[in-house]
Structures are given as structure tokens and as C-alpha cells.
PDB file of N, CA and C in Angstrom:
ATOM      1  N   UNK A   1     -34.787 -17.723 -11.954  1.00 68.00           N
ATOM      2  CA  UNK A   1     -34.426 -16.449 -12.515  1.00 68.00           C
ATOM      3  C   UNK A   1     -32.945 -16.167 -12.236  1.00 68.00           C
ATOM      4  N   UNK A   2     -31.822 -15.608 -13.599  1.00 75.00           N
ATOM      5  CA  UNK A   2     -30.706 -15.536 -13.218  1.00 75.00           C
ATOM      6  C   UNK A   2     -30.848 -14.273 -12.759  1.00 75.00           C
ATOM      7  N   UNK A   3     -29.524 -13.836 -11.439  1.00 80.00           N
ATOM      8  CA  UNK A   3     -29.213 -12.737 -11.583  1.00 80.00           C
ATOM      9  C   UNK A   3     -28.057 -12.015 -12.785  1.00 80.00           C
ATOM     10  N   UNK A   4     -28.531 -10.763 -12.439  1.00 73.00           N
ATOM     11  CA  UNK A   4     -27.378  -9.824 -13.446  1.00 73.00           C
ATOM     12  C   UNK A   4     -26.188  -9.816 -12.246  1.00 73.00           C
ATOM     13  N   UNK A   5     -25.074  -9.661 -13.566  1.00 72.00           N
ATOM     14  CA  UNK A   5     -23.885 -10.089 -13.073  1.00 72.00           C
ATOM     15  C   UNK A   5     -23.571  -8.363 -12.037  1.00 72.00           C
ATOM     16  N   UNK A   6     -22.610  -8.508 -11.100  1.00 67.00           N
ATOM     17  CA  UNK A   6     -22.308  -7.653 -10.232  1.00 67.00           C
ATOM     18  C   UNK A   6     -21.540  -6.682 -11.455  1.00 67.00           C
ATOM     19  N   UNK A   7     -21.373  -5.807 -11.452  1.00 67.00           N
ATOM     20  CA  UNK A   7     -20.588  -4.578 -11.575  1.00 67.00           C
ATOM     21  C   UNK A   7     -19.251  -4.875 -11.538  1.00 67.00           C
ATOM     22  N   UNK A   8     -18.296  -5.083 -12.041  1.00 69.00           N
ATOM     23  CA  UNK A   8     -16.562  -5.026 -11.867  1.00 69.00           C
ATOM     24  C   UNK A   8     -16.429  -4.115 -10.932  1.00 69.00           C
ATOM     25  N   UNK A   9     -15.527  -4.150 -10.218  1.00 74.00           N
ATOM     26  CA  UNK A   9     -14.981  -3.245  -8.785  1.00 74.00           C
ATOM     27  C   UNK A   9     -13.979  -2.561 -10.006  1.00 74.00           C
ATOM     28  N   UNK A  10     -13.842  -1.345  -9.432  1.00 79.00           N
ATOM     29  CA  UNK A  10     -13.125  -0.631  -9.757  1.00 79.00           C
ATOM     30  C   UNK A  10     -11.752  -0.607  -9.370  1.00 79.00           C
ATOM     31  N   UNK A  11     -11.278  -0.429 -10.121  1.00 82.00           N
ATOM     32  CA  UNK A  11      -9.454  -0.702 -10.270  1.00 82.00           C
ATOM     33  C   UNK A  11      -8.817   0.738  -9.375  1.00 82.00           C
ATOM     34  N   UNK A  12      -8.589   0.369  -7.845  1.00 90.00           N
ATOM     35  CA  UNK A  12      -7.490   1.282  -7.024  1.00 90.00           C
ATOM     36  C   UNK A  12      -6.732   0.463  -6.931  1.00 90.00           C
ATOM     37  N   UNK A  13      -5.375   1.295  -7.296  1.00 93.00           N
ATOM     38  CA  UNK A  13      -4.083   0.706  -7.851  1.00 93.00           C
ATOM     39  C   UNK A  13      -3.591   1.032  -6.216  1.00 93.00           C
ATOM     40  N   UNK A  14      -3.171  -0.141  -5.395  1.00 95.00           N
ATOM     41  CA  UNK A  14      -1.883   0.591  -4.607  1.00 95.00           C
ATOM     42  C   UNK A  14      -0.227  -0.385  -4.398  1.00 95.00           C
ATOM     43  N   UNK A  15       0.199   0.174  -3.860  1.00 97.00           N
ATOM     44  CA  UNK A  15       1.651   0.181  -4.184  1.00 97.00           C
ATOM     45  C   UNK A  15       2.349  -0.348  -2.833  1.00 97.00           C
ATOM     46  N   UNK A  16       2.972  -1.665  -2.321  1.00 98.00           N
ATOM     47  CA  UNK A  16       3.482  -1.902  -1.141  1.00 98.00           C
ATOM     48  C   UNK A  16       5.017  -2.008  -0.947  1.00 98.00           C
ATOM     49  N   UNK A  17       5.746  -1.574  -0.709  1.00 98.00           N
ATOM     50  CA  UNK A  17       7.128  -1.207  -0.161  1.00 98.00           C
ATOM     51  C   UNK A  17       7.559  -1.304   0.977  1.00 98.00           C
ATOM     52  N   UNK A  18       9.104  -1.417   1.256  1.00 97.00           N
ATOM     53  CA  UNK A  18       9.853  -1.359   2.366  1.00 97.00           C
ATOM     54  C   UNK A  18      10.828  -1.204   2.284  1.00 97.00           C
ATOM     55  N   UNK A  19      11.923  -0.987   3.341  1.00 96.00           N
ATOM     56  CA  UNK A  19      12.781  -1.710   4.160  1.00 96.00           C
ATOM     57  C   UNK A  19      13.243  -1.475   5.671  1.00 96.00           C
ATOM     58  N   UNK A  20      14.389  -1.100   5.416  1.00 96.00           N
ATOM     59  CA  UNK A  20      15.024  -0.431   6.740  1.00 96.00           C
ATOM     60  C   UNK A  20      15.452   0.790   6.838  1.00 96.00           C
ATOM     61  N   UNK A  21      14.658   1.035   8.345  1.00 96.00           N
ATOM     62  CA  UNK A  21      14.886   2.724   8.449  1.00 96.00           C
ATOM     63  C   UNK A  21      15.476   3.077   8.968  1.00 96.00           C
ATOM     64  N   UNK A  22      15.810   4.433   8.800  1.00 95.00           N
ATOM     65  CA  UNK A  22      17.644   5.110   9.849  1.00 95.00           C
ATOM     66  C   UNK A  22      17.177   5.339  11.594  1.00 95.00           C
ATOM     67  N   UNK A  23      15.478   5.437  11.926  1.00 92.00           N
ATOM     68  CA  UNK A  23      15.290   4.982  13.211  1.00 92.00           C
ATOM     69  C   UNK A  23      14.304   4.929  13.427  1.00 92.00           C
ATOM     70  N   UNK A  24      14.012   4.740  14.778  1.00 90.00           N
ATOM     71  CA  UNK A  24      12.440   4.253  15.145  1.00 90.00           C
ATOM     72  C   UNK A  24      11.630   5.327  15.059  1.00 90.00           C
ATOM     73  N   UNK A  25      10.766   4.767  14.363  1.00 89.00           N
ATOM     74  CA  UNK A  25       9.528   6.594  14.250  1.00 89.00           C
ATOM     75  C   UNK A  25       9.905   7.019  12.994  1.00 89.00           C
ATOM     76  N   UNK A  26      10.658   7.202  12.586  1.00 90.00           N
ATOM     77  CA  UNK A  26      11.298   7.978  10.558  1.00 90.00           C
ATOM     78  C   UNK A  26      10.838   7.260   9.816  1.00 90.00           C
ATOM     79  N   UNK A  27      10.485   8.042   8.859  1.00 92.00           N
ATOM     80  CA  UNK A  27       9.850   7.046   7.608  1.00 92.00           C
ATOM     81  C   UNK A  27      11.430   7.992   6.611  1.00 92.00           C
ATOM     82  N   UNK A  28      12.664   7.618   6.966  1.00 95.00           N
ATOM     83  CA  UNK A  28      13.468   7.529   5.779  1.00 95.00           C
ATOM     84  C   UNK A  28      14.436   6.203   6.087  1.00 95.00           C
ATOM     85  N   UNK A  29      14.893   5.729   5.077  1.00 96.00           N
ATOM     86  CA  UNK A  29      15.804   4.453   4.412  1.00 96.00           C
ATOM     87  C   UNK A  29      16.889   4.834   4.801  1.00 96.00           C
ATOM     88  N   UNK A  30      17.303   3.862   5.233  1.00 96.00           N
ATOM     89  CA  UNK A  30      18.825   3.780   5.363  1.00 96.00           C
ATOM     90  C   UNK A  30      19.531   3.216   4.426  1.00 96.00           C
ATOM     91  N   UNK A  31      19.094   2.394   3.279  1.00 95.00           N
ATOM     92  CA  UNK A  31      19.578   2.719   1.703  1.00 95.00           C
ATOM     93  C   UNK A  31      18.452   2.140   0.958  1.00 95.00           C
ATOM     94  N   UNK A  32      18.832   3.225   0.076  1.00 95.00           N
ATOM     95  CA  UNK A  32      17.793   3.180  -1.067  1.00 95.00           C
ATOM     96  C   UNK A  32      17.769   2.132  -1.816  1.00 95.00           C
ATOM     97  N   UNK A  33      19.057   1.560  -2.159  1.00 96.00           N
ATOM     98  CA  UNK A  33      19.356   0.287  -2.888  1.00 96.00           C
ATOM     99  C   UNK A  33      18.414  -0.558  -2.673  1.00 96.00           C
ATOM    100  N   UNK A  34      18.522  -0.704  -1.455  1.00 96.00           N
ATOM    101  CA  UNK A  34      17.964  -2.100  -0.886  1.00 96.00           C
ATOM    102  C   UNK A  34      16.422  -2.117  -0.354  1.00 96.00           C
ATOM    103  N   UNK A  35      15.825  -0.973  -1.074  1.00 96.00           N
ATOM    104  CA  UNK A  35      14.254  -0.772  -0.424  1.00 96.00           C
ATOM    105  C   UNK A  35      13.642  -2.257  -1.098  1.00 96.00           C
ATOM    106  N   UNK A  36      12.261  -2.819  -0.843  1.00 97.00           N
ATOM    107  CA  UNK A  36      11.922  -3.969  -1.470  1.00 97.00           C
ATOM    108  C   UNK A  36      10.783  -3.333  -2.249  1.00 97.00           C
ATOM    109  N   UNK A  37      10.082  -3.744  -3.172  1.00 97.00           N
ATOM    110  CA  UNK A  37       9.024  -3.632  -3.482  1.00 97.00           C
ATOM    111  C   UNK A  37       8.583  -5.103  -3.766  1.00 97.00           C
ATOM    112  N   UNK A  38       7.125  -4.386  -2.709  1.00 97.00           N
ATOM    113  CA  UNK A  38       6.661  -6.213  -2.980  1.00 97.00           C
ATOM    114  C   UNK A  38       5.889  -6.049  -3.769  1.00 97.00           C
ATOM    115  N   UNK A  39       5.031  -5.029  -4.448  1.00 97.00           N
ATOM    116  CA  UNK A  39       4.021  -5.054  -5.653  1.00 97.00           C
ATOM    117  C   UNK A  39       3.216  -3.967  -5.614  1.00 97.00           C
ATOM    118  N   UNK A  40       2.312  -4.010  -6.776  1.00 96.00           N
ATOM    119  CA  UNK A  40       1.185  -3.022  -7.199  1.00 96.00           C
ATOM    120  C   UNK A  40      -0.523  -4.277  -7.349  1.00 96.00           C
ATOM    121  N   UNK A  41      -1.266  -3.665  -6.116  1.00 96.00           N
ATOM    122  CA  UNK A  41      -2.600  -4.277  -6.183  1.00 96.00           C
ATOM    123  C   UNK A  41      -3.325  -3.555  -6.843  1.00 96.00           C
ATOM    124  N   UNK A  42      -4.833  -4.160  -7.227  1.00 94.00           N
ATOM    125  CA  UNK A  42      -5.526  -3.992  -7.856  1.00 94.00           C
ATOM    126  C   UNK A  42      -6.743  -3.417  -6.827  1.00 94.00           C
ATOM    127  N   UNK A  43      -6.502  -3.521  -5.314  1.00 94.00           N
ATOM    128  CA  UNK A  43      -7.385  -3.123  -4.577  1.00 94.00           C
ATOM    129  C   UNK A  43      -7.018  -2.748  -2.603  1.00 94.00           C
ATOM    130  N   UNK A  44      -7.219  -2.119  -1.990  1.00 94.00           N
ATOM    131  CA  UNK A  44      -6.654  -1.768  -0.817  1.00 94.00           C
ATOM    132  C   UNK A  44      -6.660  -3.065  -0.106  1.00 94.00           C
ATOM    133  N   UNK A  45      -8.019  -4.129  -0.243  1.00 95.00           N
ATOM    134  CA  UNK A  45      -7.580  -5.388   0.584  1.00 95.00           C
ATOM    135  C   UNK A  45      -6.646  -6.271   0.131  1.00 95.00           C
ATOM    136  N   UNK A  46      -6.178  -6.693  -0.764  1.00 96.00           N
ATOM    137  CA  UNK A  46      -5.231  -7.232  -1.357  1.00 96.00           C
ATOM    138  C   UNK A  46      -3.935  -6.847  -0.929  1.00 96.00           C
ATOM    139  N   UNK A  47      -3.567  -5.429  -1.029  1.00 97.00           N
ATOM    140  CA  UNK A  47      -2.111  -4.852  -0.797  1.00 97.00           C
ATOM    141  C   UNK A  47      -2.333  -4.756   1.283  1.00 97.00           C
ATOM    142  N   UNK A  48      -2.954  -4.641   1.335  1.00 97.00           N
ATOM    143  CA  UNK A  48      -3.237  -4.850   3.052  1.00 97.00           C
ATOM    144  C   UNK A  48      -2.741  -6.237   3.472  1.00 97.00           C
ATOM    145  N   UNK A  49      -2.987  -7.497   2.972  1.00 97.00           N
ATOM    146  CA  UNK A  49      -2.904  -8.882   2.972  1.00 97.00           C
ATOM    147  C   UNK A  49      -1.071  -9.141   2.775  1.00 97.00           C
ATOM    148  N   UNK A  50      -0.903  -8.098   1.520  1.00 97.00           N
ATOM    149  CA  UNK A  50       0.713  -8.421   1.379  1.00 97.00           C
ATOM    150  C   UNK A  50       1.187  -7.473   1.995  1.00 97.00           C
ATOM    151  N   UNK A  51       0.911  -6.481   2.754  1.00 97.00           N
ATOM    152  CA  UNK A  51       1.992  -5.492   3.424  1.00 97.00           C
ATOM    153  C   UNK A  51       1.796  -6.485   4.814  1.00 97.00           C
ATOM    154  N   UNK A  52       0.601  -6.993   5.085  1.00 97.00           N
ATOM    155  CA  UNK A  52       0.584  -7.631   6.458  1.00 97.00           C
ATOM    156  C   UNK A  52       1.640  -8.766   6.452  1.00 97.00           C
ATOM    157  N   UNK A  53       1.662  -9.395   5.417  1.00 97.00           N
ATOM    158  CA  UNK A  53       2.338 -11.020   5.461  1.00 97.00           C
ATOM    159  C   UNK A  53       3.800 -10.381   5.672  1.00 97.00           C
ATOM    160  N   UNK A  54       4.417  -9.116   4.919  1.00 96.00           N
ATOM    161  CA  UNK A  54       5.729  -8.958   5.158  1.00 96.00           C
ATOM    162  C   UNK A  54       6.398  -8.186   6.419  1.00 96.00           C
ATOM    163  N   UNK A  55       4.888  -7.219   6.851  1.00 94.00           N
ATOM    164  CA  UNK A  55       5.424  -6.837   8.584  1.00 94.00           C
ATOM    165  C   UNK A  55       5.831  -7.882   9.086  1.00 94.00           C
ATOM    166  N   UNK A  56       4.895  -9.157   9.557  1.00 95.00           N
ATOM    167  CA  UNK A  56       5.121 -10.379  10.104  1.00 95.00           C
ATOM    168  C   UNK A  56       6.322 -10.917   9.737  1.00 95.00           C
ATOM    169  N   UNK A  57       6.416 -11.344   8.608  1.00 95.00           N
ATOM    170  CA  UNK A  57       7.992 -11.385   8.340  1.00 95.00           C
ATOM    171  C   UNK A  57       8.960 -11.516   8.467  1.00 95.00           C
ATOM    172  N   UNK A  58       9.250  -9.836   9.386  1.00 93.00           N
ATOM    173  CA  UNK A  58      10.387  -8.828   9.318  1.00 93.00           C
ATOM    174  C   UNK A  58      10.159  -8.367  10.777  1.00 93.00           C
ATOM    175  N   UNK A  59       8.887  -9.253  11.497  1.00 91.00           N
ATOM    176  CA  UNK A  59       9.118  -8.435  13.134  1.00 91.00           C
ATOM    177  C   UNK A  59      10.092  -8.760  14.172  1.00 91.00           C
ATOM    178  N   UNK A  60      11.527  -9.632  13.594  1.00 93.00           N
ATOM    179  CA  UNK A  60      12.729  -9.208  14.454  1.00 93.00           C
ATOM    180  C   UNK A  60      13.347  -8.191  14.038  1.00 93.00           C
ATOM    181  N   UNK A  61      12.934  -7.587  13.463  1.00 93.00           N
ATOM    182  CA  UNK A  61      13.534  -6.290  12.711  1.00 93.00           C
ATOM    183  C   UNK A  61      12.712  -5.171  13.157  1.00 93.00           C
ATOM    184  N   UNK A  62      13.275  -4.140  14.452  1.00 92.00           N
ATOM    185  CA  UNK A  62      12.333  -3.640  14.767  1.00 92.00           C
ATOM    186  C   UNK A  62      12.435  -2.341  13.859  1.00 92.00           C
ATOM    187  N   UNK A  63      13.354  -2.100  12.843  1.00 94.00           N
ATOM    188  CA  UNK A  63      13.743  -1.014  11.926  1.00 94.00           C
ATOM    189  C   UNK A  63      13.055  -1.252  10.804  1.00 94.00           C
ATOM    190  N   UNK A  64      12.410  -2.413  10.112  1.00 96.00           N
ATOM    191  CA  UNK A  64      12.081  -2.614   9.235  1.00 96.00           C
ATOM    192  C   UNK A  64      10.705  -2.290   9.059  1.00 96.00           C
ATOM    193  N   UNK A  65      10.166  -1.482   8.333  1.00 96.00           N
ATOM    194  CA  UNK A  65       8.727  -1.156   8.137  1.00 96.00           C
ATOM    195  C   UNK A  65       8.408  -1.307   6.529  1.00 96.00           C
ATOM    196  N   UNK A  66       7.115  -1.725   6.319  1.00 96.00           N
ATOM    197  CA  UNK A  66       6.640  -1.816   4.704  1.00 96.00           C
ATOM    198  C   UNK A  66       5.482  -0.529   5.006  1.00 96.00           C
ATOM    199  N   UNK A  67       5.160  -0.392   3.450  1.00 96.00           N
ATOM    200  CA  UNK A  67       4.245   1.067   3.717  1.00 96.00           C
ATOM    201  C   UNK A  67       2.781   0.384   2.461  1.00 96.00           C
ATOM    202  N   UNK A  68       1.952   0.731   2.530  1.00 97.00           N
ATOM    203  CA  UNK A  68       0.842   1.061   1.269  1.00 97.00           C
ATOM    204  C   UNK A  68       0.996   2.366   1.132  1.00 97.00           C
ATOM    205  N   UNK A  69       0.697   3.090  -0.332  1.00 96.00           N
ATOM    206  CA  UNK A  69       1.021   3.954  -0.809  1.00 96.00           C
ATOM    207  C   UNK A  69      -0.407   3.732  -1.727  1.00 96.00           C
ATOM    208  N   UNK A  70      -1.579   4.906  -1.594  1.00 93.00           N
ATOM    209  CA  UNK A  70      -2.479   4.679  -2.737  1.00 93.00           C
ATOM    210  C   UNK A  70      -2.508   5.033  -4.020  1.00 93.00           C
ATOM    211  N   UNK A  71      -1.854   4.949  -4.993  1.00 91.00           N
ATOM    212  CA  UNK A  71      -1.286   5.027  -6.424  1.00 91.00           C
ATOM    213  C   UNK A  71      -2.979   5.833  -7.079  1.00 91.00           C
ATOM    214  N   UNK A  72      -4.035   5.226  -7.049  1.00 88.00           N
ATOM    215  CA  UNK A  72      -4.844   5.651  -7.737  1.00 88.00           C
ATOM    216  C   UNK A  72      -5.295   7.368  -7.403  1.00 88.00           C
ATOM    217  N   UNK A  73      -4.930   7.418  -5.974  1.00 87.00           N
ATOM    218  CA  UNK A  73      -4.873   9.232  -5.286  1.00 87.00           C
ATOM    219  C   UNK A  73      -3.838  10.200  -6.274  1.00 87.00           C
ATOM    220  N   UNK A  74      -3.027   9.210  -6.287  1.00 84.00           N
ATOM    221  CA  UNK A  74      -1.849  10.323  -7.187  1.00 84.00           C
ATOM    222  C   UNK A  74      -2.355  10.072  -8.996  1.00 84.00           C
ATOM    223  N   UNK A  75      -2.915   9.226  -9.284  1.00 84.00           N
ATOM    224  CA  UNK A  75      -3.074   9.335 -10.639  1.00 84.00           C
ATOM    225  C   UNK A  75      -4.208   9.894 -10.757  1.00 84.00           C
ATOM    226  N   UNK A  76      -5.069  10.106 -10.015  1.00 81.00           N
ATOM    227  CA  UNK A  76      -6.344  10.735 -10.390  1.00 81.00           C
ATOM    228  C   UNK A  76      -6.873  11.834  -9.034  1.00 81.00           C
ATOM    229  N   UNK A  77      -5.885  12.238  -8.723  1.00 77.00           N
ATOM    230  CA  UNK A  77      -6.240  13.289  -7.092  1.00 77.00           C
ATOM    231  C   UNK A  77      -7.576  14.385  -7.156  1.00 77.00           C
ATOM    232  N   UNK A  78      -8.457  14.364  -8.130  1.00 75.00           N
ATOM    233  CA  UNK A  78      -9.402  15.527  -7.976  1.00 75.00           C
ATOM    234  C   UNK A  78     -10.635  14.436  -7.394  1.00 75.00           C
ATOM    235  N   UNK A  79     -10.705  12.911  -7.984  1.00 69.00           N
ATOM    236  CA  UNK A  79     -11.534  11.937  -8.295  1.00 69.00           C
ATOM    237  C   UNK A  79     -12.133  11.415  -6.554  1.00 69.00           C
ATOM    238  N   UNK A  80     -10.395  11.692  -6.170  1.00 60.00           N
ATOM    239  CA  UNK A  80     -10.046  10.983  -4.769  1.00 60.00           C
ATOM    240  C   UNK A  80     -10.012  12.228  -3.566  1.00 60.00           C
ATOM    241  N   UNK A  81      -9.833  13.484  -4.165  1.00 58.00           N
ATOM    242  CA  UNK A  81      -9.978  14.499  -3.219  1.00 58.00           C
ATOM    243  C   UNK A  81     -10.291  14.472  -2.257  1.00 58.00           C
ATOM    244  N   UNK A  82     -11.590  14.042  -1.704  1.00 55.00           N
ATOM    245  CA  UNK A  82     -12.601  13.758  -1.032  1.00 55.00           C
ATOM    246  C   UNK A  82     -12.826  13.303   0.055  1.00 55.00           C
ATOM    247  N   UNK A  83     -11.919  12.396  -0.884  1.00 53.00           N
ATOM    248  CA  UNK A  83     -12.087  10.495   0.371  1.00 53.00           C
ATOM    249  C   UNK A  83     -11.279  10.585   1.585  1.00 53.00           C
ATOM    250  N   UNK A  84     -10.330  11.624   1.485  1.00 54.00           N
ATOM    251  CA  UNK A  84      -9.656  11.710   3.218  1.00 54.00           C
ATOM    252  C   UNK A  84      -8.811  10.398   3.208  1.00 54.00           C
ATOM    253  N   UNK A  85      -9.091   9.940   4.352  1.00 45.00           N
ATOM    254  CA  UNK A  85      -8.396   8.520   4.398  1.00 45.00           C
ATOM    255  C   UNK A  85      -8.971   7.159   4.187  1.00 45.00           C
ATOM    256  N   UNK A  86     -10.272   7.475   4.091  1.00 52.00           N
ATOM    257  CA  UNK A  86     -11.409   6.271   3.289  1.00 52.00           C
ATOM    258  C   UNK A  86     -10.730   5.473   2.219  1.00 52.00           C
ATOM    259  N   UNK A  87     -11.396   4.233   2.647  1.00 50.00           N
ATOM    260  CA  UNK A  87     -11.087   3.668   0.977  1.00 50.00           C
ATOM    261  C   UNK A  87     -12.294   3.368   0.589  1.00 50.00           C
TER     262      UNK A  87
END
């Protein structure tokens, strides 16, 4: 007997970024120019995997921080209200 196919996961978009910050503890840039973007995932473990590979990276850089940003909260915030910090 086959099974039925799983359900498609639903598409949370998030967003991974960086660079260097004006100091330890601030989440502001010390130029904007040069922030990186490393991409837009299709799911929180994915962009977790690439924000991890580029902390590692960048850990002689104790100024340098990358961020996740959940894109699908801001495009749909009533949907996501809820979820707190859940994914």
C-alpha cells in the first residue's frame, strides 16, 4: 500500500545578514555599504545552517555579527501574531 504524499511545508521566508558593528553588544553597522547579505530561506532551519556557517567564519572578528530576520512575520504579522518567538 502506497502512502499519500506528505503535505508541502509551508514557505517561512527568512532573511540572513551581517557585518560589522560600531561595538560589542549594538546591533548598529559601522557601514552600511559593506553589510553582507547572505540570502533569503525558504525555512528557519536552512537560514539557521547559513547564519551558523558565517558566525564561524567571522569568529576572529569579535565585531562581526550575522542576524536571521523572519520575513514571513513582517509580510503576514496578524498570521504570525501569536507565535512569540516560536517557529
Amino acid at each position: 500500500m502506497k502512502r499519500a504524499p506528505a503535505p508541502p511545508k509551508k514557505q517561512l521566508l527568512h532573511f540572513v545578514f551581517g557585518g560589522e558593528l560600531t561595538e560589542l553588544g549594538a546591533t548598529e553597522f559601522k557601514n552600511l555599504d559593506e553589510i553582507e547579505i547572505v540570502g533569503l530561506f525558504p525555512d528557519h532551519a536552512s537560514a539557521v545552517a547559513a547564519w551558523r556557517a558565517k558566525a564561524q567564519a567571522s569568529v576572529d572578528n569579535a565585531q562581526m555579527r550575522y542576524f536571521v530576520a523572519h520575513l514571513h512575520r513582517l509580510l503576514d504579522p496578524e498570521e504570525h501574531e501569536e507565535e512569540g518567538d516560536r517557529e
